[in-house]
Amino acid sequence: MRLRSRPLLALGLDDDLYVSRPETESALRAAIRDDRNALLIGLPGSGKTTMMRRIITDTPGFRFALVDASLADSAYALIRLISRALDSPMEDRELDDNPIDLLDALDALPRSEPAVIVVDGVLDHDVAYTVFGRLRDQLWTLPYTWILATR
């Protein structure tokens, strides 16, 4: 069977193709339960996206927001994608990646309820550094647990 480089479906049709990794899955669920951020690293096609979808499906009691980071060409675009995944789209404004605009964008993210934000997909190095490096102090004060999957 040829999968054409697509992630497996979390449940149902692709169940018999899923290769479970109990230790990794258990560690990710524990991180989510304990409100700890996690980084999942693997080669392309190794099953990171499928595992993240399985975790989302099999971990009840949490609000998940899945973000396809490969769509973000800037730090501001990634924050907008996160906002959309949290069902609170930001208004479309002409902003760029200057620090003040980015801090304003982070401040605009909803804080009403905690969520687990799953960032998946190939994330540009500069975008990752800006959001998860330069803005880390502001990011970690938000009521979210972060799970990142990358190469």
PDB file of C-alpha atoms in Angstrom:
ATOM      1  CA  MET A   1       0.000   0.000   0.000  1.00  0.00           C
ATOM      2  CA  ARG A   2       1.370   3.400  -0.942  1.00  0.00           C
ATOM      3  CA  LEU A   3       0.639   6.194   1.537  1.00  0.00           C
ATOM      4  CA  ARG A   4       1.867   9.062  -0.650  1.00  0.00           C
ATOM      5  CA  SER A   5       3.674  10.786   2.221  1.00  0.00           C
ATOM      6  CA  ARG A   6       0.513  11.593   4.089  1.00  0.00           C
ATOM      7  CA  PRO A   7       0.082  11.223   7.847  1.00  0.00           C
ATOM      8  CA  LEU A   8      -1.970   8.238   8.903  1.00  0.00           C
ATOM      9  CA  LEU A   9      -5.471   8.923  10.126  1.00  0.00           C
ATOM     10  CA  ALA A  10      -5.543   9.040  13.924  1.00  0.00           C
ATOM     11  CA  LEU A  11      -8.285   6.446  14.235  1.00  0.00           C
ATOM     12  CA  GLY A  12     -10.193   4.144  11.953  1.00  0.00           C
ATOM     13  CA  LEU A  13      -9.053   3.400   8.440  1.00  0.00           C
ATOM     14  CA  ASP A  14      -5.300   3.456   9.183  1.00  0.00           C
ATOM     15  CA  ASP A  15      -5.342   1.775  12.620  1.00  0.00           C
ATOM     16  CA  ASP A  16      -3.664  -1.391  11.379  1.00  0.00           C
ATOM     17  CA  LEU A  17      -0.776   0.648   9.890  1.00  0.00           C
ATOM     18  CA  TYR A  18      -0.002   2.636  13.033  1.00  0.00           C
ATOM     19  CA  VAL A  19       3.189   1.591  14.838  1.00  0.00           C
ATOM     20  CA  SER A  20       2.706   2.366  18.496  1.00  0.00           C
ATOM     21  CA  ARG A  21       5.631   3.773  20.497  1.00  0.00           C
ATOM     22  CA  PRO A  22       4.340   3.360  24.051  1.00  0.00           C
ATOM     23  CA  GLU A  23       7.279   5.000  25.833  1.00  0.00           C
ATOM     24  CA  THR A  24       7.209   8.142  23.695  1.00  0.00           C
ATOM     25  CA  GLU A  25       3.419   8.357  23.741  1.00  0.00           C
ATOM     26  CA  SER A  26       3.374   7.915  27.514  1.00  0.00           C
ATOM     27  CA  ALA A  27       6.026  10.618  27.972  1.00  0.00           C
ATOM     28  CA  LEU A  28       4.041  13.046  25.809  1.00  0.00           C
ATOM     29  CA  ARG A  29       0.811  12.353  27.690  1.00  0.00           C
ATOM     30  CA  ALA A  30       2.638  12.863  31.000  1.00  0.00           C
ATOM     31  CA  ALA A  31       4.027  16.191  29.746  1.00  0.00           C
ATOM     32  CA  ILE A  32       0.517  17.299  28.780  1.00  0.00           C
ATOM     33  CA  ARG A  33      -0.942  16.144  32.103  1.00  0.00           C
ATOM     34  CA  ASP A  34       1.832  17.881  34.081  1.00  0.00           C
ATOM     35  CA  ASP A  35       1.636  21.101  32.029  1.00  0.00           C
ATOM     36  CA  ARG A  36       5.179  20.717  30.666  1.00  0.00           C
ATOM     37  CA  ASN A  37       6.316  21.741  27.214  1.00  0.00           C
ATOM     38  CA  ALA A  38       7.756  19.030  24.955  1.00  0.00           C
ATOM     39  CA  LEU A  39       9.764  18.744  21.771  1.00  0.00           C
ATOM     40  CA  LEU A  40       9.314  15.718  19.505  1.00  0.00           C
ATOM     41  CA  ILE A  41      12.182  15.274  17.051  1.00  0.00           C
ATOM     42  CA  GLY A  42      12.287  12.821  14.165  1.00  0.00           C
ATOM     43  CA  LEU A  43      13.197  12.351  10.549  1.00  0.00           C
ATOM     44  CA  PRO A  44      10.683  13.255   7.831  1.00  0.00           C
ATOM     45  CA  GLY A  45       8.181  10.435   7.466  1.00  0.00           C
ATOM     46  CA  SER A  46       9.001   8.939  10.867  1.00  0.00           C
ATOM     47  CA  GLY A  47       5.433   9.359  12.143  1.00  0.00           C
ATOM     48  CA  LYS A  48       5.597  12.552  14.213  1.00  0.00           C
ATOM     49  CA  THR A  49       2.387  14.015  12.786  1.00  0.00           C
ATOM     50  CA  THR A  50       0.534  10.729  13.077  1.00  0.00           C
ATOM     51  CA  MET A  51       1.674  10.314  16.685  1.00  0.00           C
ATOM     52  CA  MET A  52       0.604  13.863  17.551  1.00  0.00           C
ATOM     53  CA  ARG A  53      -2.835  13.273  16.022  1.00  0.00           C
ATOM     54  CA  ARG A  54      -3.126  10.016  17.958  1.00  0.00           C
ATOM     55  CA  ILE A  55      -2.188  11.803  21.209  1.00  0.00           C
ATOM     56  CA  ILE A  56      -4.795  14.499  20.525  1.00  0.00           C
ATOM     57  CA  THR A  57      -7.459  11.867  19.843  1.00  0.00           C
ATOM     58  CA  ASP A  58      -6.561   9.620  22.796  1.00  0.00           C
ATOM     59  CA  THR A  59      -6.057  12.261  25.512  1.00  0.00           C
ATOM     60  CA  PRO A  60      -9.451  13.362  26.808  1.00  0.00           C
ATOM     61  CA  GLY A  61     -10.079  16.342  29.044  1.00  0.00           C
ATOM     62  CA  PHE A  62      -7.739  18.768  27.281  1.00  0.00           C
ATOM     63  CA  ARG A  63      -8.335  21.466  24.719  1.00  0.00           C
ATOM     64  CA  PHE A  64      -5.951  21.003  21.779  1.00  0.00           C
ATOM     65  CA  ALA A  65      -5.031  23.449  19.047  1.00  0.00           C
ATOM     66  CA  LEU A  66      -3.159  21.941  16.081  1.00  0.00           C
ATOM     67  CA  VAL A  67      -0.984  24.379  14.108  1.00  0.00           C
ATOM     68  CA  ASP A  68       0.628  23.596  10.756  1.00  0.00           C
ATOM     69  CA  ALA A  69       3.850  25.570  11.166  1.00  0.00           C
ATOM     70  CA  SER A  70       4.890  24.977   7.569  1.00  0.00           C
ATOM     71  CA  LEU A  71       2.375  27.676   6.570  1.00  0.00           C
ATOM     72  CA  ALA A  72       4.183  30.377   8.592  1.00  0.00           C
ATOM     73  CA  ASP A  73       6.697  32.482   6.704  1.00  0.00           C
ATOM     74  CA  SER A  74       7.182  34.898   9.612  1.00  0.00           C
ATOM     75  CA  ALA A  75       6.886  34.976  13.389  1.00  0.00           C
ATOM     76  CA  TYR A  76       3.774  37.133  13.074  1.00  0.00           C
ATOM     77  CA  ALA A  77       2.223  34.593  10.681  1.00  0.00           C
ATOM     78  CA  LEU A  78       2.897  31.786  13.181  1.00  0.00           C
ATOM     79  CA  ILE A  79       1.207  33.742  15.969  1.00  0.00           C
ATOM     80  CA  ARG A  80      -1.770  34.360  13.669  1.00  0.00           C
ATOM     81  CA  LEU A  81      -1.956  30.612  12.899  1.00  0.00           C
ATOM     82  CA  ILE A  82      -1.910  29.876  16.631  1.00  0.00           C
ATOM     83  CA  SER A  83      -4.700  32.400  17.149  1.00  0.00           C
ATOM     84  CA  ARG A  84      -6.788  30.733  14.424  1.00  0.00           C
ATOM     85  CA  ALA A  85      -6.186  27.290  15.927  1.00  0.00           C
ATOM     86  CA  LEU A  86      -7.502  28.645  19.233  1.00  0.00           C
ATOM     87  CA  ASP A  87     -10.711  29.701  17.420  1.00  0.00           C
ATOM     88  CA  SER A  88      -9.922  33.364  17.943  1.00  0.00           C
ATOM     89  CA  PRO A  89      -8.611  34.685  14.612  1.00  0.00           C
ATOM     90  CA  MET A  90      -6.733  37.972  14.805  1.00  0.00           C
ATOM     91  CA  GLU A  91      -7.794  40.798  12.561  1.00  0.00           C
ATOM     92  CA  ASP A  92      -5.722  41.069   9.436  1.00  0.00           C
ATOM     93  CA  ARG A  93      -3.405  44.015   9.962  1.00  0.00           C
ATOM     94  CA  GLU A  94      -0.249  45.106   8.222  1.00  0.00           C
ATOM     95  CA  LEU A  95       2.232  44.107  10.902  1.00  0.00           C
ATOM     96  CA  ASP A  96       5.670  42.660  10.614  1.00  0.00           C
ATOM     97  CA  ASP A  97       8.161  40.920  12.853  1.00  0.00           C
ATOM     98  CA  ASN A  98       9.278  43.951  14.812  1.00  0.00           C
ATOM     99  CA  PRO A  99       9.303  43.183  18.559  1.00  0.00           C
ATOM    100  CA  ILE A 100       6.475  45.564  19.520  1.00  0.00           C
ATOM    101  CA  ASP A 101       4.086  44.140  16.902  1.00  0.00           C
ATOM    102  CA  LEU A 102       4.967  40.594  17.988  1.00  0.00           C
ATOM    103  CA  LEU A 103       4.351  41.392  21.655  1.00  0.00           C
ATOM    104  CA  ASP A 104       1.014  42.980  20.719  1.00  0.00           C
ATOM    105  CA  ALA A 105       0.124  39.850  18.735  1.00  0.00           C
ATOM    106  CA  LEU A 106       0.971  37.618  21.710  1.00  0.00           C
ATOM    107  CA  ASP A 107      -1.103  39.862  23.983  1.00  0.00           C
ATOM    108  CA  ALA A 108      -4.055  39.417  21.609  1.00  0.00           C
ATOM    109  CA  LEU A 109      -4.094  35.611  22.048  1.00  0.00           C
ATOM    110  CA  PRO A 110      -7.059  34.428  24.131  1.00  0.00           C
ATOM    111  CA  ARG A 111      -6.369  33.588  27.764  1.00  0.00           C
ATOM    112  CA  SER A 112      -9.826  32.435  28.818  1.00  0.00           C
ATOM    113  CA  GLU A 113      -8.992  28.743  29.050  1.00  0.00           C
ATOM    114  CA  PRO A 114      -5.824  26.653  29.006  1.00  0.00           C
ATOM    115  CA  ALA A 115      -4.941  24.740  25.861  1.00  0.00           C
ATOM    116  CA  VAL A 116      -2.326  22.395  24.516  1.00  0.00           C
ATOM    117  CA  ILE A 117      -0.884  23.907  21.362  1.00  0.00           C
ATOM    118  CA  VAL A 118       0.606  21.318  19.028  1.00  0.00           C
ATOM    119  CA  VAL A 119       2.956  22.929  16.515  1.00  0.00           C
ATOM    120  CA  ASP A 120       3.698  20.525  13.688  1.00  0.00           C
ATOM    121  CA  GLY A 121       5.295  20.860  10.287  1.00  0.00           C
ATOM    122  CA  VAL A 122       8.565  22.242   9.009  1.00  0.00           C
ATOM    123  CA  LEU A 123       9.136  25.504  10.854  1.00  0.00           C
ATOM    124  CA  ASP A 124      11.551  28.053   9.439  1.00  0.00           C
ATOM    125  CA  HIS A 125      14.628  28.387  11.674  1.00  0.00           C
ATOM    126  CA  ASP A 126      14.346  32.188  12.009  1.00  0.00           C
ATOM    127  CA  VAL A 127      10.631  31.984  12.826  1.00  0.00           C
ATOM    128  CA  ALA A 128      11.265  29.315  15.474  1.00  0.00           C
ATOM    129  CA  TYR A 129      14.080  31.341  17.023  1.00  0.00           C
ATOM    130  CA  THR A 130      11.994  34.517  17.149  1.00  0.00           C
ATOM    131  CA  VAL A 131       8.891  32.936  18.677  1.00  0.00           C
ATOM    132  CA  PHE A 132      10.377  30.252  20.915  1.00  0.00           C
ATOM    133  CA  GLY A 133      13.683  32.001  21.610  1.00  0.00           C
ATOM    134  CA  ARG A 134      13.408  35.781  21.629  1.00  0.00           C
ATOM    135  CA  LEU A 135       9.768  35.817  22.813  1.00  0.00           C
ATOM    136  CA  ARG A 136      10.045  32.837  25.170  1.00  0.00           C
ATOM    137  CA  ASP A 137       9.518  34.785  28.406  1.00  0.00           C
ATOM    138  CA  GLN A 138       6.260  36.275  27.138  1.00  0.00           C
ATOM    139  CA  LEU A 139       5.227  32.989  25.508  1.00  0.00           C
ATOM    140  CA  TRP A 140       5.661  30.886  28.649  1.00  0.00           C
ATOM    141  CA  THR A 141       3.416  33.238  30.674  1.00  0.00           C
ATOM    142  CA  LEU A 142       0.465  32.294  28.462  1.00  0.00           C
ATOM    143  CA  PRO A 143      -1.887  29.555  29.744  1.00  0.00           C
ATOM    144  CA  TYR A 144      -0.735  27.025  27.159  1.00  0.00           C
ATOM    145  CA  THR A 145       1.272  23.848  27.076  1.00  0.00           C
ATOM    146  CA  TRP A 146       3.418  23.617  23.953  1.00  0.00           C
ATOM    147  CA  ILE A 147       4.184  20.430  22.038  1.00  0.00           C
ATOM    148  CA  LEU A 148       6.487  20.977  19.057  1.00  0.00           C
ATOM    149  CA  ALA A 149       7.253  18.354  16.438  1.00  0.00           C
ATOM    150  CA  THR A 150      10.172  18.987  14.109  1.00  0.00           C
ATOM    151  CA  ARG A 151      13.168  17.461  12.302  1.00  0.00           C
TER     152      ARG A 151
END
